[in-house]
PDB file of C-alpha atoms in Angstrom:
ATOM      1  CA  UNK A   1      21.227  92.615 -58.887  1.00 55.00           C
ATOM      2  CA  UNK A   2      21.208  91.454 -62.302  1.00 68.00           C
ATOM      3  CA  UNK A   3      17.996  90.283 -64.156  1.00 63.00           C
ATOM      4  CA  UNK A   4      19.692  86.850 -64.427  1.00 73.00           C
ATOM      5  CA  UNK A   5      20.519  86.213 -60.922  1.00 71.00           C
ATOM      6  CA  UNK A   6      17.438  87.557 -59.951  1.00 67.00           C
ATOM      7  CA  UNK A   7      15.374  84.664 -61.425  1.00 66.00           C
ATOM      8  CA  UNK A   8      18.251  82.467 -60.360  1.00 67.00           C
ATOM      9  CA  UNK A   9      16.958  83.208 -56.880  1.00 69.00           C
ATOM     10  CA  UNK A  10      13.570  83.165 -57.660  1.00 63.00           C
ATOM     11  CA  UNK A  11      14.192  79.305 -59.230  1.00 64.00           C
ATOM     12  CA  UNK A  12      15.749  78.538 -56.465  1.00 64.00           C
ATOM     13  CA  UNK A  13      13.193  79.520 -53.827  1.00 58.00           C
ATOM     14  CA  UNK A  14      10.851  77.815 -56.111  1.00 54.00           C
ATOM     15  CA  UNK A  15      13.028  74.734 -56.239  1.00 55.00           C
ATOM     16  CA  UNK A  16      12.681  74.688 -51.926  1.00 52.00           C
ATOM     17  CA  UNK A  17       9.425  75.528 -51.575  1.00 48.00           C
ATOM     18  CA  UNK A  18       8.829  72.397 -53.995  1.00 48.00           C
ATOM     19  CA  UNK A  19      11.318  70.022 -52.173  1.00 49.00           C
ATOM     20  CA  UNK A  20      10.004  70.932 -48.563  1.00 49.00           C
ATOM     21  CA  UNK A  21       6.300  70.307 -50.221  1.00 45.00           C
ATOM     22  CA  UNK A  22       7.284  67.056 -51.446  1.00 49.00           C
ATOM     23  CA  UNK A  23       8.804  66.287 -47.829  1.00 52.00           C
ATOM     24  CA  UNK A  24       5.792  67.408 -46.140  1.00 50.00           C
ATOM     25  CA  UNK A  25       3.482  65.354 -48.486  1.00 56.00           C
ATOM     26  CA  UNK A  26       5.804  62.291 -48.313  1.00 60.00           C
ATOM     27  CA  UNK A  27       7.102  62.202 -44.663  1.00 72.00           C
ATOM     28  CA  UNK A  28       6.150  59.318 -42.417  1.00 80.00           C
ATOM     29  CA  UNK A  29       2.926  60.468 -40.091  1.00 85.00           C
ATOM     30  CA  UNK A  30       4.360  57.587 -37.657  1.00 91.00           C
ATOM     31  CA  UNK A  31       6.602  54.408 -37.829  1.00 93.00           C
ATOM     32  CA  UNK A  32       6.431  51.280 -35.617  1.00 96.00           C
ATOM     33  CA  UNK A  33       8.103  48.297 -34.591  1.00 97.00           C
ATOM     34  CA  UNK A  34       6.099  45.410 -35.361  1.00 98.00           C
ATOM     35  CA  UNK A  35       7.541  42.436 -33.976  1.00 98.00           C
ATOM     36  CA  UNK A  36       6.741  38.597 -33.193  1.00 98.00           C
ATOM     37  CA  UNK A  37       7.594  35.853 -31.163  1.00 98.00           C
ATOM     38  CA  UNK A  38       7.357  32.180 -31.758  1.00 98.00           C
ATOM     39  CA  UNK A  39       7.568  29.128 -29.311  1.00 97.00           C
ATOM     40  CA  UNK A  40       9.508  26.304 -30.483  1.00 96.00           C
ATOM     41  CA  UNK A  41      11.485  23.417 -29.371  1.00 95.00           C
ATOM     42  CA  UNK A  42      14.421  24.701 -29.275  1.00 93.00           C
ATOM     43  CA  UNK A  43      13.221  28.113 -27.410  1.00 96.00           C
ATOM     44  CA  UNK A  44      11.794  31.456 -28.546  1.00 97.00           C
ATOM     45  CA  UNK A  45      12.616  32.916 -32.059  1.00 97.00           C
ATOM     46  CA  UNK A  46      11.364  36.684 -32.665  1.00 98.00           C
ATOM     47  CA  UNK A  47      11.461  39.097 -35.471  1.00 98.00           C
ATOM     48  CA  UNK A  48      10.680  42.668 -35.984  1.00 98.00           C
ATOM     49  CA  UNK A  49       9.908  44.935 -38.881  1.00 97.00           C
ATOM     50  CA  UNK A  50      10.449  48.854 -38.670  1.00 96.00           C
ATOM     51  CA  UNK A  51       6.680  50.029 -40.902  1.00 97.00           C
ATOM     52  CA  UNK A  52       6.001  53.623 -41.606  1.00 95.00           C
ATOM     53  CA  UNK A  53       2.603  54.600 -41.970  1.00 94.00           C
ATOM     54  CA  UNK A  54       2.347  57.880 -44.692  1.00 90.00           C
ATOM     55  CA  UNK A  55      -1.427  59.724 -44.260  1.00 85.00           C
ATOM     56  CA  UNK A  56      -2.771  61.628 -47.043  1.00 74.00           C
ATOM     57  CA  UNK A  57      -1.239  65.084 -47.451  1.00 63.00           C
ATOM     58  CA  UNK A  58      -2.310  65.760 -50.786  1.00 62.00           C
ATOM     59  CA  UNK A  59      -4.384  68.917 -51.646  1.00 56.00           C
ATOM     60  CA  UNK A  60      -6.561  66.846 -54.484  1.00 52.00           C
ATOM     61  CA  UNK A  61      -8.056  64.565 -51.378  1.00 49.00           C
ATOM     62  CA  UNK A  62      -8.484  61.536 -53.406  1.00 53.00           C
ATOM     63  CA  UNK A  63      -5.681  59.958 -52.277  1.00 63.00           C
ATOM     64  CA  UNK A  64      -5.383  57.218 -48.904  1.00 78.00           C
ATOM     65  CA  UNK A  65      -3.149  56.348 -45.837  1.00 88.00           C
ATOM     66  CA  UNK A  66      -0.384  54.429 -47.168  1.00 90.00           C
ATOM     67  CA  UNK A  67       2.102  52.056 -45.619  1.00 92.00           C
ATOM     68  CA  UNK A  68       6.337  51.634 -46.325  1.00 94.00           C
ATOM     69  CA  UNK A  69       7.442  48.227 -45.218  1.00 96.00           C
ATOM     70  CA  UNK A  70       7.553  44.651 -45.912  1.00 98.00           C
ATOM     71  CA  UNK A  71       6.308  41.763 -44.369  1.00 98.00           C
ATOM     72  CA  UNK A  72       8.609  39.866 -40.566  1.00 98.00           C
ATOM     73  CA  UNK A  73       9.909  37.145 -41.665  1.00 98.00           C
ATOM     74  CA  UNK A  74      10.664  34.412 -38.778  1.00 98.00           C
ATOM     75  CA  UNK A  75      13.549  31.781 -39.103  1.00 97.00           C
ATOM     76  CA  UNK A  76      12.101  29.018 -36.695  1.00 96.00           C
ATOM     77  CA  UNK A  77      15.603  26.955 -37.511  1.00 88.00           C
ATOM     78  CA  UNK A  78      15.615  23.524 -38.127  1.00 71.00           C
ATOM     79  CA  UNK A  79      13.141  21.045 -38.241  1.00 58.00           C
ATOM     80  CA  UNK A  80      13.716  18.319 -35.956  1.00 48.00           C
ATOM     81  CA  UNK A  81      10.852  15.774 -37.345  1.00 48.00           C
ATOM     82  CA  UNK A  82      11.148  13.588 -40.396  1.00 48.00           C
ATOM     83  CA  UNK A  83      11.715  16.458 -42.710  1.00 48.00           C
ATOM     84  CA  UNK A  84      15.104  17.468 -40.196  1.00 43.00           C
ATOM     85  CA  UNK A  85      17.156  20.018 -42.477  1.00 41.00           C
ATOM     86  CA  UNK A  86      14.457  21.942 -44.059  1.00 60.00           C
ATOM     87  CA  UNK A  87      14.212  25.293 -42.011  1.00 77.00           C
ATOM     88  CA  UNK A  88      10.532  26.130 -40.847  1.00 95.00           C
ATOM     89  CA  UNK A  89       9.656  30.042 -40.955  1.00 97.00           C
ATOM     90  CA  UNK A  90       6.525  32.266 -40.191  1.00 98.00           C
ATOM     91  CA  UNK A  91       5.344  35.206 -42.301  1.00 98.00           C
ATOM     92  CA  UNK A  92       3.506  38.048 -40.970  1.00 98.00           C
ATOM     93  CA  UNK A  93       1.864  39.896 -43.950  1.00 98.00           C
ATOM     94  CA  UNK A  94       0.798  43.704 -44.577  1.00 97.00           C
ATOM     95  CA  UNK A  95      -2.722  42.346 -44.085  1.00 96.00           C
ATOM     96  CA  UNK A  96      -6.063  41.166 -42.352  1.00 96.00           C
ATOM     97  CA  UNK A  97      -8.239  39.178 -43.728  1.00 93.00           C
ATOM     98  CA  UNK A  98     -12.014  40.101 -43.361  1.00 89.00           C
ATOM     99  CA  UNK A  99     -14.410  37.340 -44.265  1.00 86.00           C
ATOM    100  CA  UNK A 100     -13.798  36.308 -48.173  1.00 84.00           C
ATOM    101  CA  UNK A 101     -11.845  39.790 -48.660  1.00 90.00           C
ATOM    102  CA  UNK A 102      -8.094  40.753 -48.109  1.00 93.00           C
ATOM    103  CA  UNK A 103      -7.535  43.971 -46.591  1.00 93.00           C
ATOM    104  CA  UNK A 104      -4.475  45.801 -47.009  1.00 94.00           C
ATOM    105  CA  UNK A 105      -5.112  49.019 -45.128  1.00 93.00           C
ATOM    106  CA  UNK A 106      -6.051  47.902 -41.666  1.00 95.00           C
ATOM    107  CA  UNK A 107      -2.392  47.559 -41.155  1.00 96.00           C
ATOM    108  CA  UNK A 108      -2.246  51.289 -41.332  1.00 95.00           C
ATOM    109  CA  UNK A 109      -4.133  51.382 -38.173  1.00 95.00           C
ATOM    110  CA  UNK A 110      -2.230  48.120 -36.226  1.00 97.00           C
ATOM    111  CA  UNK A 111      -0.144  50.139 -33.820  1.00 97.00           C
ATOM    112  CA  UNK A 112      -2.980  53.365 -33.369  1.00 96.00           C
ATOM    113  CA  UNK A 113      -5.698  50.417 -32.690  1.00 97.00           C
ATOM    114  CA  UNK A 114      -3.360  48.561 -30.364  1.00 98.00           C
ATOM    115  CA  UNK A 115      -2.222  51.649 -28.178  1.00 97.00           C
ATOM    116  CA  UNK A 116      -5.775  52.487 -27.609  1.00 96.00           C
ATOM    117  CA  UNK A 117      -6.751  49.093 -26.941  1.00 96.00           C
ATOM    118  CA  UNK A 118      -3.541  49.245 -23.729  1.00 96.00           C
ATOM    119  CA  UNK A 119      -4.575  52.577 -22.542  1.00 91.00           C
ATOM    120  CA  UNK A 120      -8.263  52.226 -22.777  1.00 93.00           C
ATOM    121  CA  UNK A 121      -9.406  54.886 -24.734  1.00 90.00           C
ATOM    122  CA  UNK A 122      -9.234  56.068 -28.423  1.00 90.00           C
ATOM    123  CA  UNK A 123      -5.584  57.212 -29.628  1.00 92.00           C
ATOM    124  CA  UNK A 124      -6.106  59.748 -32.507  1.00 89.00           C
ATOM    125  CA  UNK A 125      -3.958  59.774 -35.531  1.00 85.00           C
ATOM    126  CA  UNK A 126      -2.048  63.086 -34.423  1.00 86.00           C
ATOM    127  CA  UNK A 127      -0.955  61.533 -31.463  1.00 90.00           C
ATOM    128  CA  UNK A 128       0.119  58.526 -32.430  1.00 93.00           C
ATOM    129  CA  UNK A 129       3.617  59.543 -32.463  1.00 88.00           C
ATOM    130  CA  UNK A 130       4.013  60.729 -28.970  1.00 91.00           C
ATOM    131  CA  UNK A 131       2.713  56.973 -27.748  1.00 95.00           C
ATOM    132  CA  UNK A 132       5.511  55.078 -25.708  1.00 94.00           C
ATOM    133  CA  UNK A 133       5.856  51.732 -24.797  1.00 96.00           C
ATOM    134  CA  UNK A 134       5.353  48.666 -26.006  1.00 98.00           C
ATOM    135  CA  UNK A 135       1.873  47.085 -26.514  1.00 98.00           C
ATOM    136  CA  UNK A 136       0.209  44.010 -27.287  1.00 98.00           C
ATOM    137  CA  UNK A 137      -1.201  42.996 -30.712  1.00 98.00           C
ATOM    138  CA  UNK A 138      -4.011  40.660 -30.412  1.00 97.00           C
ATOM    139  CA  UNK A 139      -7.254  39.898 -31.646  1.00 96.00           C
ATOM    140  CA  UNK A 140      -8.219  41.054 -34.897  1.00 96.00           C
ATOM    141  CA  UNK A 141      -5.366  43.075 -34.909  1.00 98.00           C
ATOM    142  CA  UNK A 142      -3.382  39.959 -35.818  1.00 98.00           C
ATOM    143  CA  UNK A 143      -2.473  40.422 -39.226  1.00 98.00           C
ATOM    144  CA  UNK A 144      -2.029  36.933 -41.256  1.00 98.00           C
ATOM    145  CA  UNK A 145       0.208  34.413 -40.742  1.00 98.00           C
ATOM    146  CA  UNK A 146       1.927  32.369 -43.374  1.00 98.00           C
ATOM    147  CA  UNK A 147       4.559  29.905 -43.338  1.00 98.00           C
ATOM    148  CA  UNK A 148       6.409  28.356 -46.500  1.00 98.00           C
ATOM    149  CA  UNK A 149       7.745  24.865 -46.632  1.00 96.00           C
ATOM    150  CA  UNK A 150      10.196  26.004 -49.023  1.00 96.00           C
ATOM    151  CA  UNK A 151      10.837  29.789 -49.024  1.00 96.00           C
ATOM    152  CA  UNK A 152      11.497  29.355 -52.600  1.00 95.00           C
ATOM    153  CA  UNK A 153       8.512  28.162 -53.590  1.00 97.00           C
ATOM    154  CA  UNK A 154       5.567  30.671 -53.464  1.00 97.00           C
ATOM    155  CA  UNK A 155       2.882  27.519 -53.927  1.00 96.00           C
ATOM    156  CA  UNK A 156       4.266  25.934 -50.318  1.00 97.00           C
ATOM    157  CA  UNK A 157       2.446  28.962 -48.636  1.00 98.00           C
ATOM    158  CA  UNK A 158      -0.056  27.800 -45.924  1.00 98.00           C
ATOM    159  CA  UNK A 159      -2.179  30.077 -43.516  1.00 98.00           C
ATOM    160  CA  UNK A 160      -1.319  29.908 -40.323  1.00 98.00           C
ATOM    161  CA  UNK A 161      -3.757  30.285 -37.320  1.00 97.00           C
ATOM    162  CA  UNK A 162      -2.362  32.548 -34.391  1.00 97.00           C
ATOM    163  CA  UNK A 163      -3.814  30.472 -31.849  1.00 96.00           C
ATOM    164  CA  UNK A 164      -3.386  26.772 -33.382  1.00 96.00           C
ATOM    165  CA  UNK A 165       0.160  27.616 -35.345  1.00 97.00           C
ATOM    166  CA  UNK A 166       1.237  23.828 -34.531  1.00 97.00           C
ATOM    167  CA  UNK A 167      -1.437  22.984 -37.135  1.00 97.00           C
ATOM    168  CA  UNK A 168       0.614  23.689 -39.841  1.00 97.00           C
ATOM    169  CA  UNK A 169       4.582  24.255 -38.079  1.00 97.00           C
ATOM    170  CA  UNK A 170       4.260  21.061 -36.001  1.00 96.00           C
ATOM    171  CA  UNK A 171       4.401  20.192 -32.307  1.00 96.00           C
ATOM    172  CA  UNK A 172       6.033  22.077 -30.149  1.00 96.00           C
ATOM    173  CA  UNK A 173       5.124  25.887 -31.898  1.00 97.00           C
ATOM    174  CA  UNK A 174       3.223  28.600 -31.094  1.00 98.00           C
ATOM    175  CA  UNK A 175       2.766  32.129 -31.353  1.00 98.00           C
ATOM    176  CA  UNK A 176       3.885  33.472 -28.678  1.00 98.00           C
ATOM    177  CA  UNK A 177       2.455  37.012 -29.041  1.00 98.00           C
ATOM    178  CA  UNK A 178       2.742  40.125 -31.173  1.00 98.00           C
ATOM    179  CA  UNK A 179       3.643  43.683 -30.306  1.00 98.00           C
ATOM    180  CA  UNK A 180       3.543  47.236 -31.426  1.00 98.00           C
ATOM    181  CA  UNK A 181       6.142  49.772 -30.463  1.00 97.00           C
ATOM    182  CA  UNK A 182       6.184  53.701 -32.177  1.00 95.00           C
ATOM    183  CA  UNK A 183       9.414  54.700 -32.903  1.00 93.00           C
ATOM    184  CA  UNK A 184      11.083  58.066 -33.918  1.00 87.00           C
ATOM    185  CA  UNK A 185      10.372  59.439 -37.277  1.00 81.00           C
ATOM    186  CA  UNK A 186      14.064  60.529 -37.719  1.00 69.00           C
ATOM    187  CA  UNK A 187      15.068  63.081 -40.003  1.00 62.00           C
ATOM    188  CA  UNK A 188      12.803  61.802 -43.051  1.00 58.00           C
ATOM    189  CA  UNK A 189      14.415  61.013 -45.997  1.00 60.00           C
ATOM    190  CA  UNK A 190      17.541  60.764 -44.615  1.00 56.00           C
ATOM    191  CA  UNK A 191      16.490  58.380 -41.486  1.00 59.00           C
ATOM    192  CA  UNK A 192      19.243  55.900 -42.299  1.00 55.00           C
ATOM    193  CA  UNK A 193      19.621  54.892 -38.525  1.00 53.00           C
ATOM    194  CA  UNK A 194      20.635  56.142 -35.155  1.00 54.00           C
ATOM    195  CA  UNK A 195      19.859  59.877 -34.203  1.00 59.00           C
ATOM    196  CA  UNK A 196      18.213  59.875 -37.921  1.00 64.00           C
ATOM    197  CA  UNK A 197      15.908  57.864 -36.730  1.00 69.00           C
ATOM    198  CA  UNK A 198      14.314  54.154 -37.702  1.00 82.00           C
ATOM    199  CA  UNK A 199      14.704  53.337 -41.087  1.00 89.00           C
ATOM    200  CA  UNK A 200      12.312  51.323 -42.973  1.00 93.00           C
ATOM    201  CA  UNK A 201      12.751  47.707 -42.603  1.00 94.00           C
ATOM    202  CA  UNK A 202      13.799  46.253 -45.937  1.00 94.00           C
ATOM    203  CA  UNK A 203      15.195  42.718 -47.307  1.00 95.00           C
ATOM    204  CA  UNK A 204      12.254  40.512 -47.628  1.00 97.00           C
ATOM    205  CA  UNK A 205      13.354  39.745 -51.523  1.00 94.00           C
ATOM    206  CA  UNK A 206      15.980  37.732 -50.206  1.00 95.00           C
ATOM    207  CA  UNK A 207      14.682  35.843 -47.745  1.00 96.00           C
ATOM    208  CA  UNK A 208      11.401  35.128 -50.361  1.00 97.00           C
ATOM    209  CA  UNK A 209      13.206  35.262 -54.122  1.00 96.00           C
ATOM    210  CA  UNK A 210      10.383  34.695 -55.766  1.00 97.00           C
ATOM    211  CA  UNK A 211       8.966  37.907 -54.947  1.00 95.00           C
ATOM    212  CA  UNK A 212      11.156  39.682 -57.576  1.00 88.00           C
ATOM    213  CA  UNK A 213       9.979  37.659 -60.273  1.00 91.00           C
ATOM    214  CA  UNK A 214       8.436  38.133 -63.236  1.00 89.00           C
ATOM    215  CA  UNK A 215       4.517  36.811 -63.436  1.00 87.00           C
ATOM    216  CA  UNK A 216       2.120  36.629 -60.454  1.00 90.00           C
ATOM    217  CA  UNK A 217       4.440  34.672 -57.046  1.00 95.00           C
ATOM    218  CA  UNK A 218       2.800  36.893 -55.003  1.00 95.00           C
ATOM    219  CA  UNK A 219      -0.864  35.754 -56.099  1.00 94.00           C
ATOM    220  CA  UNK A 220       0.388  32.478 -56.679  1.00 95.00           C
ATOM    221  CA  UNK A 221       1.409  31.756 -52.559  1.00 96.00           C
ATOM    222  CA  UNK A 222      -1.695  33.981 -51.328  1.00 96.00           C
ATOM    223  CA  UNK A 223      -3.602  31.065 -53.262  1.00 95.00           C
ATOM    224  CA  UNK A 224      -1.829  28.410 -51.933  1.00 97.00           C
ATOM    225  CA  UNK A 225      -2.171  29.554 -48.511  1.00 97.00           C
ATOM    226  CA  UNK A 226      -6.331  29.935 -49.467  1.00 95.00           C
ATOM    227  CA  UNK A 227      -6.269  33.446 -49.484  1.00 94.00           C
ATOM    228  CA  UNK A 228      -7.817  35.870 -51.877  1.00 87.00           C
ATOM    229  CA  UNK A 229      -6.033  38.399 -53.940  1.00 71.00           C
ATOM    230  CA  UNK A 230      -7.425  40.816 -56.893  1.00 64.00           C
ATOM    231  CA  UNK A 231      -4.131  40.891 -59.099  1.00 67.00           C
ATOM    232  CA  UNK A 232      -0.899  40.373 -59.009  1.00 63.00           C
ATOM    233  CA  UNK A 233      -0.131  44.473 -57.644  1.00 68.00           C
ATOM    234  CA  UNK A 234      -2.447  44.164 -54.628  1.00 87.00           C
ATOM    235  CA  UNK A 235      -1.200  40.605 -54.042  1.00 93.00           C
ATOM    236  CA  UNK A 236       2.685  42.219 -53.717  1.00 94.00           C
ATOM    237  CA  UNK A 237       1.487  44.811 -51.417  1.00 95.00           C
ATOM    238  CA  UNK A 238       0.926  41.978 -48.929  1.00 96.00           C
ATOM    239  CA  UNK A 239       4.656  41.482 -48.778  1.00 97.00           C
ATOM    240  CA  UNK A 240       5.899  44.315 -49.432  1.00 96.00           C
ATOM    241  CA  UNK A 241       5.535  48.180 -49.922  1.00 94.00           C
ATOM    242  CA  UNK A 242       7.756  51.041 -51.045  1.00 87.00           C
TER     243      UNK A 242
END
């Protein structure tokens, strides 16, 4: 073997051993199907969101669980009161609110908390994955709500309580209830669907516009909907994450 093609293989094993490291760091711990389901006059309207949940593989140990996913957006159709023709929604964010602070890592834990709260006893991280079923989300487990009276107008935001959703969508609405459901991991990064498994749920951008603009939107409708937000990065992360 020559001297060239000897480091050739060498590069190459290097090149794997780095690829299948950056896999291992990177790869999905667990993914689930978050999905709601709203009462309305016109009958039940439900939307899901595939969210992977990424813990920290890293050898420095500084880093923290992180989530892939972006917020379930709910068409409720059309509203059949005096404003008839402009479409009501629900938005159910990548966070919790705890007393004056926003918290965007409890939504890590949604589907681990909620499958121990069904069985009864305490799920642990490793064995998330092997959960089946479907289970309910409820409680503090509810992640906010948000509706927009014009989904193109991050200032129309306005919170939304899970037990009193008429408040703000009108008569006739409610939240119906939320589940959690773990799905495969697939064959991360190439889980494009199928025997690949779940992919990521993406597409939020289109159904909120403003989101890809330049400035703050993000803060801008957490505000409007009374909710606190530290800057305008943190204040995305509640719609979206890559």
């Amino acid at each position: 073997m020559s001297f060239i093609s000897k480091w050739a293989g060498l590069l190459g094993l290097l090149a794997v051993l780095v690829i299948g490291d950056q896999i291992r760091i990177n790869r999905p711990g667990h993914k689930y199907r978050l999905t709601v389901e709203v009462t309305t006059p016109d009958g039940i309207r439900t939307a899901s969101g595939i969210l992977a949940v990424v813990p920290d593989r890293n050898y420095n140990r500084g880093g923290r669980t992180t989530m892939r996913g972006e917020a379930v957006f709910v068409d409720l159709g059309q509203d059949g009161g005096k404003d008839r023709g402009k479409g009501k929604n629900l938005v159910v964010l990548l966070a919790h609110r705890q007393g004056d602070k926003l918290d965007l890592d409890d939504i890590n834990y949604v589907a681990l908390r909620a499958y121990g709260a069904a069985r009864g006893n305490r799920v642990s991280f490793n064995d998330i994955s092997r959960q089946t079923g479907i289970v309910p989300v409820q409680g503090d487990l509810i992640p906010v709500l948000v509706s927009f009276g014009d989904p193109a107008d991050p200032a129309s935001a306005r919170l939304v309580a899970s037990d009193h959703a008429d408040a703000v969508l009108g008569d006739g609405y409610a939240i119906r209830g939320l589940t959690a459901e773990v799905v495969p991991n697939g064959v991360w990064p190439i889980d494009f669907g199928s025997v690949l498994g779940e992919p990521v749920t993406r597409g939020i951008d289109a159904k909120l516009p403003w989101l890809a603009a330049p400035g703050d939107p993000a803060a801008a409708a957490l505000k409007a909907a009374g909710l606190p937000a530290a800057g305008a990065i943190e204040a995305r992360e509640a719609f979206a994450r890559k």
